[in-house]
Amino acid sequence: MDQKRHQELVSKANKFVAEHMNEVDKKLYPHYHLTPRFGWINDPNGFCYALGKYHIFYQHYPYDAKWGPMHWGHATSTDLVHWEHQDIALAPSEDYDRDGCFSGSAIEYDGKLYVIYTGHKVLVEAGDDSIAREVQALAVSEDGIHFEKLGVVIEPEDEGIHHFRDPKIWRDETGLFHVVFGACNLKHEGEIRQYTSKDLMHWDLVSIVKEMEDNAFMYECPDFFEVNDHKWVLATSPMGQAPVGYTRNNTSVNSWQAGTFDGKKFTPESKLYEVDRGHDFYATQSTATPDGRRIVIAWQNMWKLPFLTYGDHWCGCLTLPREISYKDGHLYQKPVRELQSLRTKEYKVSAANSCLKSTIKTLTSNAATELTFSVKPADNGAEQYGIAIGNSIRLFFDRQTKTLTMFRCDLNATSYRALELDWDKEHQLHIFIDNSSIEVFIDGGHDTMTTNFFGTDHTVTLYATNGQAQFHDLTIYDLERPMFGA
Ligand code: FRU
């Protein structure tokens, strides 16, 4: 490994970001979501609590707001909410990762921070990433910031395997290291493989944790972790599955399943379902906190959509961190409690002021806002009611389809996603708006909808069309903007 060349390439990328970050046009740039100071971001990588703080790395192209040879960007935090940008951790520098340091994960061991990631090498002409040689590689850091590459540790058993990536690592109570990652086997079927190691350098294939289901030819970015009740969650990002009704309508879909794990075999106990029902949510990665919570974070964007901030020199962000719990066969995601520290002002809207009759009411024009309220659809006669953000978003209860619908109405990205609701129940909404992003937690995190939008009018309006709607316990918070000038 040529460590000197790696450090030179990392320094070159850091210098480029420092010299160009002032060119970023911040009209749509997140105020409290994490995004790089310049350039492109996709999957979260190496999410962990190590050496006394939280670390999040991410797929990063620092030279443009487009996907390119992947580096690992890096930020740290003590509270999961206020992030400090760090130097880029990895740059493609060796033959085995010459076309990108693809996704992977991290673990603290022996007082050092280890990352295991996929080295990506295109075998045909540059640009065709489907014919590639992918291997799992290791790197280590003593200070948690600067990394030394340790080389390839897992190679495909068979030549002709082109998708072989995204290792997620953990260590069990006996001290054994495990990784799971996705592969497309020679029959062109997706599977999730598990390898184990005693020393991080030597790995053995021990089982196929998941085989192809429903035409998935590859499972990107698997994550595998224990939640309460000794259940295990297998989080996957399958490629190649077709839409079904209101679900799986994004280019790539993040799916989860809960079940049991005997060390080799995963036995599902819940159905495989789409984790987030909005437009922009992919490639989740989770970690455990020192106080025992399981927190997940995702890439807030979607492959093959118009990336409308290219010209602004940034593209994409990570979602807010979410706490996972398992109850009655279902996984719940809640915004981490640390997010409450962002609240700077609280407004409560009276019952009289939150009862609309074919009317609208402006709530705020703050681009960093949190809202909570509940509705009982059975009590409301209006045809549609909910909130609007400028001319970009309508999030509404729809009497005809009995759904909560996220309608992105920006004319250059118009599209909706809908979530079927039990119309006889009361439903709680917890909403975070951040300049060009909206994350909605429904019924204590039973469902979520995450979407980006592209208009600059941030007026948040409550509305009810063709009838009456009552919004209960409506509270609005102004939020701090820690990432806007970071
Ligand atoms: C998922 C993914 C991963 C890969 C990375 C490349 O979004 O395609 O499978 O490692 O992005 O940036």
GROMACS .gro file of C-alpha atoms and ligand atoms in nm:
model
  498
    1MET     CA    1   0.000   0.000   0.000
    2ASP     CA    2   0.133   0.338  -0.096
    3GLN     CA    3   0.037   0.540   0.215
    4LYS     CA    4   0.217   0.851   0.091
    5ARG     CA    5   0.018   0.859  -0.232
    6HIS     CA    6  -0.305   0.808  -0.035
    7GLN     CA    7  -0.225   1.100   0.195
    8GLU     CA    8  -0.143   1.320  -0.106
    9LEU     CA    9  -0.477   1.237  -0.268
   10VAL     CA   10  -0.664   1.302   0.057
   11SER     CA   11  -0.483   1.636   0.100
   12LYS     CA   12  -0.559   1.732  -0.260
   13ALA     CA   13  -0.931   1.664  -0.206
   14ASN     CA   14  -0.938   1.856   0.126
   15LYS     CA   15  -0.761   2.151  -0.037
   16PHE     CA   16  -1.011   2.153  -0.324
   17VAL     CA   17  -1.307   2.157  -0.083
   18ALA     CA   18  -1.153   2.437   0.127
   19GLU     CA   19  -1.087   2.646  -0.183
   20HIS     CA   20  -1.432   2.598  -0.338
   21MET     CA   21  -1.678   2.573  -0.049
   22ASN     CA   22  -1.761   2.942  -0.070
   23GLU     CA   23  -1.897   2.884  -0.420
   24VAL     CA   24  -2.183   2.672  -0.284
   25ASP     CA   25  -2.518   2.840  -0.345
   26LYS     CA   26  -2.706   2.784  -0.018
   27LYS     CA   27  -3.060   2.868  -0.128
   28LEU     CA   28  -3.163   2.503  -0.083
   29TYR     CA   29  -2.873   2.387   0.139
   30PRO     CA   30  -2.978   2.206   0.460
   31HIS     CA   31  -2.979   2.402   0.785
   32TYR     CA   32  -2.961   2.111   1.028
   33HIS     CA   33  -2.915   1.797   0.813
   34LEU     CA   34  -2.560   1.683   0.745
   35THR     CA   35  -2.426   1.742   0.395
   36PRO     CA   36  -2.071   1.805   0.270
   37ARG     CA   37  -1.931   2.156   0.244
   38PHE     CA   38  -1.892   2.105  -0.130
   39GLY     CA   39  -1.983   1.831  -0.376
   40TRP     CA   40  -2.173   1.506  -0.380
   41ILE     CA   41  -2.287   1.272  -0.100
   42ASN     CA   42  -2.457   0.934  -0.108
   43ASP     CA   43  -2.467   0.644   0.141
   44PRO     CA   44  -2.381   0.688   0.509
   45ASN     CA   45  -2.074   0.477   0.592
   46GLY     CA   46  -1.891   0.380   0.910
   47PHE     CA   47  -2.160   0.512   1.145
   48CYS     CA   48  -2.033   0.434   1.495
   49TYR     CA   49  -1.957   0.559   1.842
   50ALA     CA   50  -1.581   0.525   1.876
   51LEU     CA   51  -1.290   0.691   2.057
   52GLY     CA   52  -1.535   0.901   2.261
   53LYS     CA   53  -1.763   1.041   1.990
   54TYR     CA   54  -2.001   0.961   1.707
   55HIS     CA   55  -1.846   0.924   1.365
   56ILE     CA   56  -2.030   0.931   1.039
   57PHE     CA   57  -1.852   0.879   0.711
   58TYR     CA   58  -2.025   0.900   0.375
   59GLN     CA   59  -1.982   0.830   0.005
   60HIS     CA   60  -1.843   1.155  -0.127
   61TYR     CA   61  -1.721   1.305  -0.451
   62PRO     CA   62  -1.544   1.621  -0.342
   63TYR     CA   63  -1.469   1.767  -0.686
   64ASP     CA   64  -1.825   1.812  -0.819
   65ALA     CA   65  -2.188   1.785  -0.712
   66LYS     CA   66  -2.214   1.463  -0.917
   67TRP     CA   67  -2.131   1.102  -0.839
   68GLY     CA   68  -1.766   1.028  -0.928
   69PRO     CA   69  -1.475   0.816  -0.795
   70MET     CA   70  -1.589   0.772  -0.437
   71HIS     CA   71  -1.402   0.914  -0.139
   72TRP     CA   72  -1.513   0.882   0.224
   73GLY     CA   73  -1.624   1.215   0.372
   74HIS     CA   74  -1.627   1.236   0.751
   75ALA     CA   75  -1.798   1.424   1.034
   76THR     CA   76  -1.804   1.377   1.412
   77SER     CA   77  -2.049   1.469   1.684
   78THR     CA   78  -2.105   1.430   2.055
   79ASP     CA   79  -2.486   1.449   2.033
   80LEU     CA   80  -2.585   1.318   1.685
   81VAL     CA   81  -2.720   1.664   1.597
   82HIS     CA   82  -2.431   1.913   1.590
   83TRP     CA   83  -2.178   1.772   1.341
   84GLU     CA   84  -1.821   1.887   1.292
   85HIS     CA   85  -1.681   1.836   0.942
   86GLN     CA   86  -1.351   1.645   0.942
   87ASP     CA   87  -1.087   1.581   0.680
   88ILE     CA   88  -1.174   1.336   0.407
   89ALA     CA   89  -1.084   0.990   0.539
   90LEU     CA   90  -1.031   0.778   0.227
   91ALA     CA   91  -0.948   0.850  -0.137
   92PRO     CA   92  -0.911   0.598  -0.421
   93SER     CA   93  -0.536   0.538  -0.440
   94GLU     CA   94  -0.460   0.165  -0.482
   95ASP     CA   95  -0.521  -0.060  -0.781
   96TYR     CA   96  -0.798  -0.244  -0.591
   97ASP     CA   97  -0.993   0.076  -0.511
   98ARG     CA   98  -0.881   0.286  -0.805
   99ASP     CA   99  -1.240   0.363  -0.919
  100GLY     CA  100  -1.380   0.423  -0.576
  101CYS     CA  101  -1.379   0.353  -0.204
  102PHE     CA  102  -1.736   0.223  -0.194
  103SER     CA  103  -1.962   0.181   0.105
  104GLY     CA  104  -1.865   0.008   0.427
  105SER     CA  105  -1.868   0.033   0.803
  106ALA     CA  106  -1.647   0.096   1.106
  107ILE     CA  107  -1.564  -0.049   1.443
  108GLU     CA  108  -1.345   0.049   1.737
  109TYR     CA  109  -1.103  -0.226   1.833
  110ASP     CA  110  -0.794  -0.219   2.052
  111GLY     CA  111  -0.815   0.160   2.087
  112LYS     CA  112  -0.816   0.217   1.710
  113LEU     CA  113  -1.085   0.288   1.453
  114TYR     CA  114  -1.103   0.028   1.175
  115VAL     CA  115  -1.306   0.074   0.857
  116ILE     CA  116  -1.396  -0.204   0.617
  117TYR     CA  117  -1.509  -0.085   0.275
  118THR     CA  118  -1.543  -0.203  -0.084
  119GLY     CA  119  -1.260  -0.138  -0.326
  120HIS     CA  120  -1.417  -0.082  -0.669
  121LYS     CA  121  -1.226  -0.133  -0.993
  122VAL     CA  122  -1.404  -0.100  -1.327
  123LEU     CA  123  -1.305  -0.375  -1.571
  124VAL     CA  124  -1.435  -0.219  -1.892
  125GLU     CA  125  -1.430   0.143  -2.001
  126ALA     CA  126  -1.460   0.399  -1.721
  127GLY     CA  127  -1.821   0.480  -1.646
  128ASP     CA  128  -1.967   0.127  -1.676
  129ASP     CA  129  -1.974   0.038  -1.310
  130SER     CA  130  -2.170  -0.285  -1.359
  131ILE     CA  131  -1.864  -0.479  -1.487
  132ALA     CA  132  -1.626  -0.438  -1.198
  133ARG     CA  133  -1.403  -0.624  -0.960
  134GLU     CA  134  -1.511  -0.553  -0.604
  135VAL     CA  135  -1.323  -0.658  -0.291
  136GLN     CA  136  -1.349  -0.576   0.080
  137ALA     CA  137  -1.057  -0.373   0.211
  138LEU     CA  138  -0.946  -0.258   0.554
  139ALA     CA  139  -0.803   0.072   0.682
  140VAL     CA  140  -0.713   0.184   1.034
  141SER     CA  141  -0.680   0.509   1.225
  142GLU     CA  142  -0.524   0.585   1.562
  143ASP     CA  143  -0.668   0.936   1.595
  144GLY     CA  144  -1.004   0.862   1.428
  145ILE     CA  145  -0.926   1.111   1.149
  146HIS     CA  146  -0.625   0.994   0.943
  147PHE     CA  147  -0.639   0.647   0.791
  148GLU     CA  148  -0.374   0.401   0.682
  149LYS     CA  149  -0.482   0.144   0.424
  150LEU     CA  150  -0.420  -0.220   0.522
  151GLY     CA  151  -0.517  -0.381   0.191
  152VAL     CA  152  -0.769  -0.634   0.060
  153VAL     CA  153  -0.915  -0.878   0.314
  154ILE     CA  154  -1.203  -1.047   0.123
  155GLU     CA  155  -1.210  -1.132  -0.248
  156PRO     CA  156  -1.490  -1.301  -0.448
  157GLU     CA  157  -1.449  -1.682  -0.465
  158ASP     CA  158  -1.549  -1.684  -0.831
  159GLU     CA  159  -1.431  -1.467  -1.117
  160GLY     CA  160  -1.734  -1.316  -1.289
  161ILE     CA  161  -1.892  -1.178  -0.973
  162HIS     CA  162  -1.926  -0.807  -1.034
  163HIS     CA  163  -2.150  -0.699  -0.745
  164PHE     CA  164  -1.976  -0.783  -0.418
  165ARG     CA  165  -1.997  -0.491  -0.182
  166ASP     CA  166  -2.098  -0.284   0.119
  167PRO     CA  167  -1.971  -0.475   0.428
  168LYS     CA  168  -2.140  -0.407   0.761
  169ILE     CA  169  -1.929  -0.514   1.058
  170TRP     CA  170  -2.006  -0.608   1.418
  171ARG     CA  171  -1.835  -0.801   1.696
  172ASP     CA  172  -2.019  -1.061   1.904
  173GLU     CA  173  -1.984  -1.130   2.278
  174THR     CA  174  -1.717  -1.398   2.213
  175GLY     CA  175  -1.498  -1.142   2.035
  176LEU     CA  176  -1.558  -1.280   1.685
  177PHE     CA  177  -1.597  -1.021   1.407
  178HIS     CA  178  -1.880  -1.062   1.156
  179VAL     CA  179  -1.952  -0.886   0.829
  180VAL     CA  180  -2.253  -0.913   0.600
  181PHE     CA  181  -2.251  -0.773   0.248
  182GLY     CA  182  -2.441  -0.803  -0.078
  183ALA     CA  183  -2.340  -1.010  -0.380
  184CYS     CA  184  -2.487  -1.104  -0.714
  185ASN     CA  185  -2.398  -1.470  -0.765
  186LEU     CA  186  -2.315  -1.640  -1.097
  187LYS     CA  187  -2.684  -1.726  -1.145
  188HIS     CA  188  -2.748  -1.350  -1.137
  189GLU     CA  189  -2.931  -1.376  -0.806
  190GLY     CA  190  -2.886  -1.142  -0.516
  191GLU     CA  191  -2.770  -1.280  -0.181
  192ILE     CA  192  -2.634  -1.155   0.149
  193ARG     CA  193  -2.317  -1.328   0.262
  194GLN     CA  194  -2.177  -1.352   0.611
  195TYR     CA  195  -1.803  -1.384   0.682
  196THR     CA  196  -1.634  -1.405   1.022
  197SER     CA  197  -1.283  -1.328   1.147
  198LYS     CA  198  -1.084  -1.341   1.469
  199ASP     CA  199  -0.838  -1.068   1.375
  200LEU     CA  200  -1.002  -0.848   1.105
  201MET     CA  201  -0.738  -0.958   0.850
  202HIS     CA  202  -0.845  -1.320   0.779
  203TRP     CA  203  -1.207  -1.388   0.695
  204ASP     CA  204  -1.410  -1.706   0.623
  205LEU     CA  205  -1.740  -1.734   0.442
  206VAL     CA  206  -1.978  -1.890   0.697
  207SER     CA  207  -2.329  -1.851   0.558
  208ILE     CA  208  -2.570  -1.697   0.314
  209VAL     CA  209  -2.795  -1.496   0.539
  210LYS     CA  210  -3.045  -1.414   0.267
  211GLU     CA  211  -3.111  -1.553  -0.079
  212MET     CA  212  -3.281  -1.387  -0.373
  213GLU     CA  213  -3.642  -1.293  -0.319
  214ASP     CA  214  -3.876  -1.128  -0.563
  215ASN     CA  215  -3.617  -1.084  -0.845
  216ALA     CA  216  -3.366  -0.886  -0.639
  217PHE     CA  217  -3.042  -0.936  -0.834
  218MET     CA  218  -2.837  -0.751  -0.572
  219TYR     CA  219  -2.880  -0.639  -0.212
  220GLU     CA  220  -2.692  -0.315  -0.164
  221CYS     CA  221  -2.589  -0.185   0.177
  222PRO     CA  222  -2.720  -0.459   0.407
  223ASP     CA  223  -2.731  -0.390   0.777
  224PHE     CA  224  -2.798  -0.655   1.038
  225PHE     CA  225  -2.854  -0.579   1.405
  226GLU     CA  226  -3.033  -0.689   1.718
  227VAL     CA  227  -3.324  -0.490   1.856
  228ASN     CA  228  -3.535  -0.546   2.166
  229ASP     CA  229  -3.697  -0.887   2.228
  230HIS     CA  230  -3.387  -1.064   2.086
  231LYS     CA  231  -3.513  -0.996   1.737
  232TRP     CA  232  -3.276  -0.924   1.453
  233VAL     CA  233  -3.342  -0.677   1.175
  234LEU     CA  234  -3.209  -0.735   0.828
  235ALA     CA  235  -3.207  -0.403   0.644
  236THR     CA  236  -3.141  -0.428   0.271
  237SER     CA  237  -3.147  -0.214  -0.039
  238PRO     CA  238  -3.256  -0.461  -0.309
  239MET     CA  239  -3.203  -0.381  -0.676
  240GLY     CA  240  -3.438  -0.498  -0.949
  241GLN     CA  241  -3.770  -0.525  -0.767
  242ALA     CA  242  -4.083  -0.391  -0.937
  243PRO     CA  243  -4.331  -0.147  -0.779
  244VAL     CA  244  -4.636  -0.291  -0.603
  245GLY     CA  245  -4.931  -0.053  -0.569
  246TYR     CA  246  -4.829   0.248  -0.359
  247THR     CA  247  -4.503   0.079  -0.253
  248ARG     CA  248  -4.158   0.037  -0.410
  249ASN     CA  249  -4.205   0.325  -0.652
  250ASN     CA  250  -3.857   0.468  -0.605
  251THR     CA  251  -3.567   0.369  -0.833
  252SER     CA  252  -3.413   0.182  -0.539
  253VAL     CA  253  -3.602   0.080  -0.229
  254ASN     CA  254  -3.491   0.032   0.128
  255SER     CA  255  -3.657  -0.274   0.283
  256TRP     CA  256  -3.646  -0.426   0.630
  257GLN     CA  257  -3.748  -0.751   0.786
  258ALA     CA  258  -3.741  -0.867   1.149
  259GLY     CA  259  -3.672  -1.223   1.259
  260THR     CA  260  -3.438  -1.447   1.454
  261PHE     CA  261  -3.071  -1.528   1.391
  262ASP     CA  262  -2.891  -1.841   1.510
  263GLY     CA  263  -2.545  -1.716   1.413
  264LYS     CA  264  -2.575  -1.845   1.057
  265LYS     CA  265  -2.932  -1.841   0.941
  266PHE     CA  266  -3.180  -1.556   0.954
  267THR     CA  267  -3.542  -1.669   0.993
  268PRO     CA  268  -3.782  -1.387   0.905
  269GLU     CA  269  -4.083  -1.334   1.126
  270SER     CA  270  -4.221  -1.018   0.972
  271LYS     CA  271  -4.296  -0.932   0.615
  272LEU     CA  272  -4.031  -0.750   0.415
  273TYR     CA  273  -4.150  -0.394   0.390
  274GLU     CA  274  -4.042  -0.059   0.256
  275VAL     CA  275  -3.897   0.134   0.543
  276ASP     CA  276  -3.980   0.486   0.433
  277ARG     CA  277  -4.266   0.574   0.203
  278GLY     CA  278  -4.141   0.907   0.068
  279HIS     CA  279  -3.924   0.982  -0.235
  280ASP     CA  280  -3.575   1.015  -0.090
  281PHE     CA  281  -3.448   0.749   0.149
  282TYR     CA  282  -3.187   0.481   0.080
  283ALA     CA  283  -2.894   0.277   0.209
  284THR     CA  284  -2.962   0.289   0.583
  285GLN     CA  285  -2.682   0.230   0.828
  286SER     CA  286  -2.722   0.186   1.203
  287THR     CA  287  -2.513   0.196   1.518
  288ALA     CA  288  -2.556   0.139   1.891
  289THR     CA  289  -2.526   0.435   2.127
  290PRO     CA  290  -2.337   0.414   2.457
  291ASP     CA  291  -2.677   0.415   2.637
  292GLY     CA  292  -2.798   0.114   2.438
  293ARG     CA  293  -3.020   0.267   2.170
  294ARG     CA  294  -3.009   0.154   1.806
  295ILE     CA  295  -2.991   0.456   1.577
  296VAL     CA  296  -3.027   0.451   1.201
  297ILE     CA  297  -2.944   0.710   0.939
  298ALA     CA  298  -2.996   0.704   0.560
  299TRP     CA  299  -2.902   0.883   0.243
  300GLN     CA  300  -3.173   1.140   0.174
  301ASN     CA  301  -3.187   1.132  -0.206
  302MET     CA  302  -3.259   0.874  -0.473
  303TRP     CA  303  -3.073   0.729  -0.770
  304LYS     CA  304  -3.174   0.836  -1.120
  305LEU     CA  305  -3.387   1.131  -1.015
  306PRO     CA  306  -3.318   1.481  -1.141
  307PHE     CA  307  -3.057   1.611  -0.897
  308LEU     CA  308  -3.164   1.972  -0.912
  309THR     CA  309  -2.888   2.123  -0.700
  310TYR     CA  310  -2.598   2.020  -0.928
  311GLY     CA  311  -2.554   2.383  -1.030
  312ASP     CA  312  -2.539   2.489  -0.663
  313HIS     CA  313  -2.224   2.277  -0.608
  314TRP     CA  314  -2.379   2.044  -0.350
  315CYS     CA  315  -2.610   1.745  -0.384
  316GLY     CA  316  -2.790   1.530  -0.125
  317CYS     CA  317  -2.776   1.499   0.251
  318LEU     CA  318  -2.816   1.241   0.527
  319THR     CA  319  -3.148   1.199   0.707
  320LEU     CA  320  -3.195   1.287   1.070
  321PRO     CA  321  -3.084   1.008   1.303
  322ARG     CA  322  -3.376   0.783   1.404
  323GLU     CA  323  -3.413   0.552   1.704
  324ILE     CA  324  -3.539   0.204   1.619
  325SER     CA  325  -3.766  -0.013   1.830
  326TYR     CA  326  -3.960  -0.332   1.765
  327LYS     CA  327  -4.318  -0.379   1.881
  328ASP     CA  328  -4.590  -0.624   1.778
  329GLY     CA  329  -4.406  -0.740   1.468
  330HIS     CA  330  -4.335  -0.387   1.347
  331LEU     CA  331  -4.031  -0.159   1.350
  332TYR     CA  332  -4.076   0.197   1.470
  333GLN     CA  333  -3.845   0.487   1.386
  334LYS     CA  334  -3.846   0.797   1.603
  335PRO     CA  335  -3.639   1.114   1.564
  336VAL     CA  336  -3.362   1.091   1.827
  337ARG     CA  337  -3.446   1.282   2.144
  338GLU     CA  338  -3.128   1.493   2.105
  339LEU     CA  339  -3.305   1.678   1.821
  340GLN     CA  340  -3.514   1.858   2.082
  341SER     CA  341  -3.203   2.062   2.165
  342LEU     CA  342  -3.248   2.238   1.829
  343ARG     CA  343  -3.576   2.399   1.936
  344THR     CA  344  -3.541   2.774   1.988
  345LYS     CA  345  -3.907   2.882   2.006
  346GLU     CA  346  -4.241   2.707   2.051
  347TYR     CA  347  -4.583   2.825   1.927
  348LYS     CA  348  -4.908   2.650   2.013
  349VAL     CA  349  -5.201   2.706   1.779
  350SER     CA  350  -5.542   2.719   1.951
  351ALA     CA  351  -5.816   2.470   1.864
  352ALA     CA  352  -6.020   2.753   1.709
  353ASN     CA  353  -5.730   2.861   1.490
  354SER     CA  354  -5.656   2.509   1.374
  355CYS     CA  355  -6.009   2.430   1.258
  356LEU     CA  356  -6.035   2.509   0.888
  357LYS     CA  357  -6.342   2.514   0.665
  358SER     CA  358  -6.239   2.527   0.300
  359THR     CA  359  -5.978   2.779   0.415
  360ILE     CA  360  -5.603   2.821   0.448
  361LYS     CA  361  -5.385   2.955   0.728
  362THR     CA  362  -5.019   3.053   0.715
  363LEU     CA  363  -4.821   2.895   1.000
  364THR     CA  364  -4.461   3.005   0.946
  365SER     CA  365  -4.213   3.093   0.678
  366ASN     CA  366  -3.917   2.959   0.872
  367ALA     CA  367  -3.711   2.717   0.662
  368ALA     CA  368  -3.599   2.526   0.975
  369THR     CA  369  -3.921   2.413   1.137
  370GLU     CA  370  -4.068   2.125   1.336
  371LEU     CA  371  -4.445   2.066   1.360
  372THR     CA  372  -4.661   1.823   1.554
  373PHE     CA  373  -5.036   1.767   1.533
  374SER     CA  374  -5.294   1.492   1.509
  375VAL     CA  375  -5.610   1.441   1.305
  376LYS     CA  376  -5.909   1.210   1.318
  377PRO     CA  377  -6.003   1.156   0.954
  378ALA     CA  378  -6.344   1.013   1.045
  379ASP     CA  379  -6.440   1.351   1.201
  380ASN     CA  380  -6.333   1.558   0.902
  381GLY     CA  381  -6.545   1.622   0.595
  382ALA     CA  382  -6.285   1.802   0.383
  383GLU     CA  383  -6.176   1.636   0.061
  384GLN     CA  384  -5.807   1.712   0.121
  385TYR     CA  385  -5.635   1.869   0.422
  386GLY     CA  386  -5.284   1.901   0.550
  387ILE     CA  387  -4.987   2.132   0.503
  388ALA     CA  388  -4.830   2.296   0.202
  389ILE     CA  389  -4.473   2.426   0.167
  390GLY     CA  390  -4.465   2.707  -0.088
  391ASN     CA  391  -4.544   2.565  -0.431
  392SER     CA  392  -4.331   2.257  -0.368
  393ILE     CA  393  -4.504   2.022  -0.124
  394ARG     CA  394  -4.859   1.926  -0.036
  395LEU     CA  395  -4.875   1.673   0.247
  396PHE     CA  396  -5.242   1.583   0.281
  397PHE     CA  397  -5.503   1.343   0.407
  398ASP     CA  398  -5.701   1.243   0.103
  399ARG     CA  399  -6.065   1.143   0.157
  400GLN     CA  400  -6.096   0.958  -0.176
  401THR     CA  401  -5.793   0.728  -0.149
  402LYS     CA  402  -5.782   0.720   0.233
  403THR     CA  403  -5.413   0.794   0.221
  404LEU     CA  404  -5.164   1.038   0.359
  405THR     CA  405  -5.014   1.169   0.036
  406MET     CA  406  -4.680   1.341  -0.011
  407PHE     CA  407  -4.720   1.535  -0.334
  408ARG     CA  408  -4.400   1.700  -0.457
  409CYS     CA  409  -4.546   1.957  -0.691
  410ASP     CA  410  -4.227   2.130  -0.807
  411LEU     CA  411  -4.292   2.129  -1.180
  412ASN     CA  412  -3.948   1.989  -1.265
  413ALA     CA  413  -3.983   1.696  -1.022
  414THR     CA  414  -4.355   1.642  -0.983
  415SER     CA  415  -4.448   1.309  -0.824
  416TYR     CA  416  -4.643   1.169  -0.531
  417ARG     CA  417  -4.611   0.888  -0.278
  418ALA     CA  418  -4.909   0.766  -0.077
  419LEU     CA  419  -4.949   0.574   0.247
  420GLU     CA  420  -5.275   0.390   0.317
  421LEU     CA  421  -5.422   0.479   0.659
  422ASP     CA  422  -5.683   0.333   0.886
  423TRP     CA  423  -5.944   0.607   0.839
  424ASP     CA  424  -6.118   0.532   1.170
  425LYS     CA  425  -5.812   0.597   1.387
  426GLU     CA  426  -5.655   0.919   1.509
  427HIS     CA  427  -5.316   0.982   1.344
  428GLN     CA  428  -5.022   1.178   1.480
  429LEU     CA  429  -4.780   1.360   1.254
  430HIS     CA  430  -4.434   1.481   1.356
  431ILE     CA  431  -4.274   1.682   1.078
  432PHE     CA  432  -3.926   1.827   1.023
  433ILE     CA  433  -3.880   2.083   0.746
  434ASP     CA  434  -3.527   2.184   0.650
  435ASN     CA  435  -3.500   2.424   0.354
  436SER     CA  436  -3.537   2.158   0.083
  437SER     CA  437  -3.627   1.851   0.284
  438ILE     CA  438  -3.927   1.718   0.473
  439GLU     CA  439  -3.924   1.416   0.705
  440VAL     CA  440  -4.255   1.297   0.843
  441PHE     CA  441  -4.294   1.052   1.133
  442ILE     CA  442  -4.643   0.906   1.147
  443ASP     CA  443  -4.805   0.751   1.455
  444GLY     CA  444  -4.496   0.742   1.676
  445GLY     CA  445  -4.275   0.627   1.391
  446HIS     CA  446  -4.491   0.336   1.269
  447ASP     CA  447  -4.435   0.488   0.923
  448THR     CA  448  -4.216   0.761   0.783
  449MET     CA  449  -4.212   0.966   0.462
  450THR     CA  450  -3.897   1.149   0.355
  451THR     CA  451  -3.883   1.376   0.051
  452ASN     CA  452  -3.669   1.652  -0.097
  453PHE     CA  453  -3.814   1.954  -0.276
  454PHE     CA  454  -3.673   2.235  -0.480
  455GLY     CA  455  -3.869   2.559  -0.439
  456THR     CA  456  -3.738   2.852  -0.237
  457ASP     CA  457  -4.073   2.965  -0.096
  458HIS     CA  458  -4.081   2.817   0.256
  459THR     CA  459  -4.421   2.942   0.363
  460VAL     CA  460  -4.587   2.660   0.555
  461THR     CA  461  -4.964   2.673   0.515
  462LEU     CA  462  -5.239   2.467   0.673
  463TYR     CA  463  -5.522   2.398   0.433
  464ALA     CA  464  -5.854   2.219   0.396
  465THR     CA  465  -6.026   2.187   0.060
  466ASN     CA  466  -6.398   2.146   0.009
  467GLY     CA  467  -6.504   2.098   0.370
  468GLN     CA  468  -6.392   2.116   0.731
  469ALA     CA  469  -6.082   1.971   0.904
  470GLN     CA  470  -5.965   1.998   1.263
  471PHE     CA  471  -5.593   1.976   1.340
  472HIS     CA  472  -5.547   1.885   1.708
  473ASP     CA  473  -5.266   2.003   1.940
  474LEU     CA  474  -5.085   2.187   1.666
  475THR     CA  475  -4.740   2.297   1.785
  476ILE     CA  476  -4.471   2.468   1.579
  477TYR     CA  477  -4.103   2.500   1.672
  478ASP     CA  478  -3.836   2.722   1.523
  479LEU     CA  479  -3.512   2.529   1.500
  480GLU     CA  480  -3.144   2.614   1.530
  481ARG     CA  481  -2.939   2.586   1.206
  482PRO     CA  482  -2.612   2.424   1.312
  483MET     CA  483  -2.510   2.292   0.970
  484PHE     CA  484  -2.587   2.598   0.758
  485GLY     CA  485  -2.264   2.783   0.816
  486ALA     CA  486  -2.059   2.490   0.949
  487FRU     C1  487  -2.567   0.234  -0.288
  487FRU     C2  488  -2.436   0.217  -0.362
  487FRU     C3  489  -2.352   0.109  -0.295
  487FRU     C4  490  -2.212   0.146  -0.335
  487FRU     C5  491  -2.219   0.295  -0.335
  487FRU     C6  492  -2.134   0.361  -0.439
  487FRU     O1  493  -2.623   0.360  -0.298
  487FRU     O2  494  -2.461   0.189  -0.498
  487FRU     O3  495  -2.389  -0.023  -0.330
  487FRU     O4  496  -2.116   0.095  -0.246
  487FRU     O5  497  -2.354   0.332  -0.354
  487FRU     O6  498  -2.129   0.498  -0.421
   0.00000   0.00000   0.00000
